[in-house]
Tab-separated table of C-alpha atoms in Angstrom:
chain	number	residue	atom	x	y	z
A	705	UNK	CA	-218.205	30.038	-105.607
A	706	UNK	CA	-220.621	28.171	-103.326
A	707	UNK	CA	-221.521	24.636	-103.668
A	708	UNK	CA	-222.960	21.605	-101.805
A	709	UNK	CA	-222.108	18.038	-101.706
A	710	UNK	CA	-220.391	15.082	-99.786
A	711	UNK	CA	-216.579	15.329	-99.093
A	712	UNK	CA	-216.054	13.103	-102.077
A	713	UNK	CA	-218.160	15.321	-104.346
A	714	UNK	CA	-216.450	18.394	-103.177
A	715	UNK	CA	-213.074	16.878	-103.804
A	716	UNK	CA	-214.035	16.119	-107.363
A	717	UNK	CA	-215.376	19.581	-107.920
A	718	UNK	CA	-211.938	20.995	-106.662
A	719	UNK	CA	-210.058	18.676	-108.885
A	720	UNK	CA	-212.233	19.573	-112.012
A	721	UNK	CA	-211.971	23.233	-111.349
A	722	UNK	CA	-208.191	23.060	-110.941
A	723	UNK	CA	-208.133	21.577	-114.366
A	724	UNK	CA	-209.497	24.648	-116.038
A	725	UNK	CA	-207.089	26.996	-117.773
A	726	UNK	CA	-208.621	30.075	-116.217
A	727	UNK	CA	-208.244	28.720	-112.664
A	728	UNK	CA	-204.763	29.479	-111.249
A	729	UNK	CA	-205.226	28.228	-107.649
A	730	UNK	CA	-208.263	27.219	-105.662
A	731	UNK	CA	-208.729	26.812	-101.840
A	732	UNK	CA	-211.729	25.325	-100.013
A	733	UNK	CA	-212.442	27.911	-97.332
A	734	UNK	CA	-215.227	25.925	-95.695
A	735	UNK	CA	-212.807	23.919	-93.504
A	736	UNK	CA	-211.046	27.159	-92.203
A	737	UNK	CA	-212.138	30.130	-90.415
A	738	UNK	CA	-213.318	32.673	-92.879
A	739	UNK	CA	-215.522	35.746	-93.484
A	740	UNK	CA	-218.117	35.405	-96.254
A	741	UNK	CA	-220.345	38.207	-97.434
A	742	UNK	CA	-222.967	38.799	-100.066
A	743	UNK	CA	-224.491	42.071	-101.408
A	744	UNK	CA	-228.252	42.377	-101.935
A	745	UNK	CA	-230.306	45.264	-103.338
A	746	UNK	CA	-234.009	45.421	-102.619
A	747	UNK	CA	-236.534	47.790	-104.089
A	748	UNK	CA	-239.782	48.476	-102.268
A	749	UNK	CA	-243.055	49.859	-103.405
A	750	UNK	CA	-243.726	52.190	-100.583
A	751	UNK	CA	-245.299	55.604	-100.091
A	752	UNK	CA	-243.545	58.406	-98.014
A	753	UNK	CA	-245.717	57.326	-95.031
A	754	UNK	CA	-244.735	53.682	-95.142
A	755	UNK	CA	-241.059	54.483	-95.529
A	756	UNK	CA	-240.295	54.778	-91.775
A	757	UNK	CA	-241.222	51.203	-91.115
A	758	UNK	CA	-238.688	49.845	-93.888
A	759	UNK	CA	-236.019	52.329	-92.623
A	760	UNK	CA	-236.311	50.975	-89.164
A	761	UNK	CA	-235.658	47.345	-90.228
A	762	UNK	CA	-232.997	48.556	-92.636
A	763	UNK	CA	-231.287	50.262	-89.635
A	764	UNK	CA	-231.234	47.113	-87.613
A	765	UNK	CA	-229.703	45.092	-90.464
A	766	UNK	CA	-227.262	48.034	-91.205
A	767	UNK	CA	-228.464	48.441	-94.691
A	768	UNK	CA	-227.811	51.609	-96.667
A	769	UNK	CA	-230.511	53.537	-98.485
A	770	UNK	CA	-229.553	53.916	-102.170
A	771	UNK	CA	-232.518	55.563	-103.885
A	772	UNK	CA	-235.783	56.997	-102.823
A	773	UNK	CA	-238.558	58.205	-105.045
A	774	UNK	CA	-242.241	59.234	-104.291
A	775	UNK	CA	-243.436	55.631	-104.380
A	776	UNK	CA	-240.329	53.529	-104.132
A	777	UNK	CA	-237.067	52.998	-102.139
A	778	UNK	CA	-233.998	50.916	-102.680
A	779	UNK	CA	-231.697	49.625	-100.094
A	780	UNK	CA	-228.388	47.843	-99.997
A	781	UNK	CA	-227.701	45.011	-97.495
A	782	UNK	CA	-224.450	43.028	-97.048
A	783	UNK	CA	-223.780	40.035	-94.750
A	784	UNK	CA	-223.735	36.156	-94.747
A	785	UNK	CA	-226.421	34.810	-96.905
A	786	UNK	CA	-228.324	33.568	-93.952
A	787	UNK	CA	-228.520	37.198	-92.662
A	788	UNK	CA	-229.781	38.345	-96.052
A	789	UNK	CA	-232.439	35.562	-96.029
A	790	UNK	CA	-233.566	36.638	-92.601
A	791	UNK	CA	-233.905	40.192	-93.817
A	792	UNK	CA	-236.052	39.145	-96.731
A	793	UNK	CA	-238.198	37.101	-94.353
A	794	UNK	CA	-238.910	39.921	-92.082
A	795	UNK	CA	-239.777	42.348	-94.891
A	796	UNK	CA	-243.318	42.579	-96.123
A	797	UNK	CA	-243.474	40.462	-99.200
A	798	UNK	CA	-246.246	42.641	-100.859
A	799	UNK	CA	-243.972	45.761	-100.580
A	800	UNK	CA	-240.899	44.099	-102.309
A	801	UNK	CA	-240.767	45.106	-105.947
A	802	UNK	CA	-237.311	43.719	-106.887
A	803	UNK	CA	-234.385	41.860	-105.351
A	804	UNK	CA	-230.791	41.523	-106.907
A	805	UNK	CA	-228.090	39.466	-105.066
A	806	UNK	CA	-224.506	39.144	-106.098
A	807	UNK	CA	-223.783	35.741	-104.654
A	808	UNK	CA	-221.245	35.023	-101.854
A	809	UNK	CA	-217.546	36.005	-101.876
A	810	UNK	CA	-215.046	35.178	-99.002
A	811	UNK	CA	-211.678	35.353	-97.590
A	812	UNK	CA	-210.070	33.305	-94.844
A	813	UNK	CA	-209.659	34.955	-91.467
A	814	UNK	CA	-206.186	35.952	-90.162
A	815	UNK	CA	-202.983	36.686	-92.211
A	816	UNK	CA	-203.084	33.429	-94.246
A	817	UNK	CA	-203.545	34.352	-97.887
A	818	UNK	CA	-203.963	32.734	-101.230
A	819	UNK	CA	-200.639	33.214	-103.038
A	820	UNK	CA	-199.695	32.262	-106.629
B	1087	UNK	CA	-224.177	40.670	-115.551
B	1088	UNK	CA	-221.918	43.128	-117.111
B	1089	UNK	CA	-220.623	43.132	-120.792
B	1090	UNK	CA	-219.319	45.528	-123.423
B	1091	UNK	CA	-219.928	45.948	-127.078
B	1092	UNK	CA	-221.548	47.872	-129.861
B	1093	UNK	CA	-225.341	48.231	-129.877
B	1094	UNK	CA	-225.592	45.395	-132.319
B	1095	UNK	CA	-223.442	43.054	-130.238
B	1096	UNK	CA	-225.512	43.999	-127.019
B	1097	UNK	CA	-228.824	43.163	-128.887
B	1098	UNK	CA	-227.370	39.792	-129.939
B	1099	UNK	CA	-226.403	39.015	-126.368
B	1100	UNK	CA	-229.797	39.976	-125.042
B	1101	UNK	CA	-231.424	37.847	-127.761
B	1102	UNK	CA	-229.167	34.793	-127.044
B	1103	UNK	CA	-229.639	35.186	-123.252
B	1104	UNK	CA	-233.508	35.211	-123.688
B	1105	UNK	CA	-233.249	32.018	-125.561
B	1106	UNK	CA	-231.815	30.203	-122.529
B	1107	UNK	CA	-234.300	28.216	-120.531
B	1108	UNK	CA	-232.997	29.527	-117.070
B	1109	UNK	CA	-233.641	33.052	-118.148
B	1110	UNK	CA	-237.144	34.226	-117.557
B	1111	UNK	CA	-236.925	37.903	-118.437
B	1112	UNK	CA	-234.120	40.315	-119.144
B	1113	UNK	CA	-233.668	44.023	-119.201
B	1114	UNK	CA	-230.792	46.173	-120.330
B	1115	UNK	CA	-230.284	48.672	-117.416
B	1116	UNK	CA	-227.541	50.699	-119.127
B	1117	UNK	CA	-229.961	52.888	-121.047
B	1118	UNK	CA	-232.139	53.707	-117.930
B	1119	UNK	CA	-231.268	55.433	-114.691
B	1120	UNK	CA	-230.014	52.690	-112.374
B	1121	UNK	CA	-228.050	51.959	-109.192
B	1122	UNK	CA	-225.209	49.443	-109.573
B	1123	UNK	CA	-223.155	48.087	-106.719
B	1124	UNK	CA	-220.485	45.558	-106.139
B	1125	UNK	CA	-219.004	43.936	-102.962
B	1126	UNK	CA	-215.233	43.799	-102.463
B	1127	UNK	CA	-213.204	42.101	-99.533
B	1128	UNK	CA	-209.670	43.257	-99.118
B	1129	UNK	CA	-207.271	41.767	-96.764
B	1130	UNK	CA	-204.091	43.656	-95.632
B	1131	UNK	CA	-200.774	42.458	-93.909
B	1132	UNK	CA	-200.477	45.177	-91.435
B	1133	UNK	CA	-199.129	45.477	-87.937
B	1134	UNK	CA	-201.194	47.071	-85.126
B	1135	UNK	CA	-199.151	50.366	-85.880
B	1136	UNK	CA	-199.950	50.495	-89.557
B	1137	UNK	CA	-203.653	49.741	-89.084
B	1138	UNK	CA	-204.637	53.465	-88.384
B	1139	UNK	CA	-203.612	54.425	-91.844
B	1140	UNK	CA	-205.808	51.854	-93.433
B	1141	UNK	CA	-208.686	52.649	-91.153
B	1142	UNK	CA	-208.591	56.275	-92.317
B	1143	UNK	CA	-208.925	55.445	-95.963
B	1144	UNK	CA	-211.591	52.800	-94.985
B	1145	UNK	CA	-213.430	55.505	-93.330
B	1146	UNK	CA	-213.413	57.792	-96.339
B	1147	UNK	CA	-214.664	54.972	-98.586
B	1148	UNK	CA	-217.319	54.039	-95.925
B	1149	UNK	CA	-215.799	50.548	-95.622
B	1150	UNK	CA	-216.706	48.035	-92.690
B	1151	UNK	CA	-213.872	46.271	-90.915
B	1152	UNK	CA	-214.722	42.593	-90.804
B	1153	UNK	CA	-211.632	40.930	-89.253
B	1154	UNK	CA	-208.511	42.044	-87.508
B	1155	UNK	CA	-205.607	39.831	-86.283
B	1156	UNK	CA	-202.128	40.753	-84.922
B	1157	UNK	CA	-200.716	41.017	-88.433
B	1158	UNK	CA	-203.740	41.309	-90.668
B	1159	UNK	CA	-207.027	43.171	-91.247
B	1160	UNK	CA	-209.998	42.556	-93.542
B	1161	UNK	CA	-212.403	45.261	-94.756
B	1162	UNK	CA	-215.560	45.280	-96.822
B	1163	UNK	CA	-216.367	47.912	-99.411
B	1164	UNK	CA	-219.434	48.409	-101.678
B	1165	UNK	CA	-220.135	50.709	-104.359
B	1166	UNK	CA	-219.742	51.193	-108.111
B	1167	UNK	CA	-216.857	49.373	-109.634
B	1168	UNK	CA	-215.064	52.588	-110.483
B	1169	UNK	CA	-215.215	53.521	-106.652
B	1170	UNK	CA	-213.774	50.143	-105.752
B	1171	UNK	CA	-211.130	50.418	-108.430
B	1172	UNK	CA	-210.253	53.865	-106.924
B	1173	UNK	CA	-210.017	52.401	-103.469
B	1174	UNK	CA	-207.639	49.683	-104.690
B	1175	UNK	CA	-205.485	52.318	-106.424
B	1176	UNK	CA	-205.203	54.489	-103.205
B	1177	UNK	CA	-204.190	51.600	-100.995
B	1178	UNK	CA	-200.523	50.569	-100.627
B	1179	UNK	CA	-200.165	47.545	-103.048
B	1180	UNK	CA	-197.400	45.925	-100.822
B	1181	UNK	CA	-199.869	45.737	-97.978
B	1182	UNK	CA	-202.750	44.052	-99.762
B	1183	UNK	CA	-202.686	40.239	-99.176
B	1184	UNK	CA	-205.874	39.301	-100.945
B	1185	UNK	CA	-208.895	40.855	-102.764
B	1186	UNK	CA	-212.300	39.127	-103.544
B	1187	UNK	CA	-214.949	40.868	-105.631
B	1188	UNK	CA	-218.470	39.700	-106.247
B	1189	UNK	CA	-219.029	41.462	-109.582
B	1190	UNK	CA	-221.733	43.997	-110.248
B	1191	UNK	CA	-225.426	43.762	-109.551
B	1192	UNK	CA	-227.939	46.547	-110.154
B	1193	UNK	CA	-231.562	47.713	-110.110
B	1194	UNK	CA	-233.329	50.443	-111.970
B	1195	UNK	CA	-234.014	53.784	-110.217
B	1196	UNK	CA	-237.529	54.757	-109.251
B	1197	UNK	CA	-240.517	52.398	-108.894
B	1198	UNK	CA	-240.371	50.632	-112.329
B	1199	UNK	CA	-239.450	46.970	-111.744
B	1200	UNK	CA	-238.925	43.803	-113.540
B	1201	UNK	CA	-242.019	41.798	-113.398
B	1202	UNK	CA	-242.660	38.297	-114.635
């Protein structure tokens, strides 16, 4: 999960979450080197003609095309949330029909791992 | 979100969710053609020698390598949950250090979109 707040607030959140029965162990990744990724699906209302333009941007952002129909197209993008925001910004808003995002998940860099 | 139950239970869940203030509109994708994808990060404890084996499997499942250190490696995979389960199954359990999954997100196929 992702949240915001001062050190004191974050500390409280960590403590409260640790109290929950379903939570076995919890670490705060933000203070360590980590990778963080999110998945986003975007559907466009585009004709076959307009498709090339989207494909070009999709290529730059290393997206995958998941579905194409006569007047629509769906792509999948993964990356940091800021990258996905940048992608949405550059895309023509009028053409976007739907967006679905999973929210962020992350792991620490290197061999250190969360062990129970 | 993903849930399971009989038609009656699903209908109840849809009705209850629609009552929530934060929910603006809700559609049940399961009865329509749709794409559904999930993101998974997997960290392995592997030496440089053992890395090739993982890279091979990662290649088959079109994963991306996110991080490599002397004794670890992190990959990113996207796909239907069943594909990600299959990937985890084929990977050597002893080598897996950590797994993080985002949960599923999906969009209907074709140009039909959720409109507010």
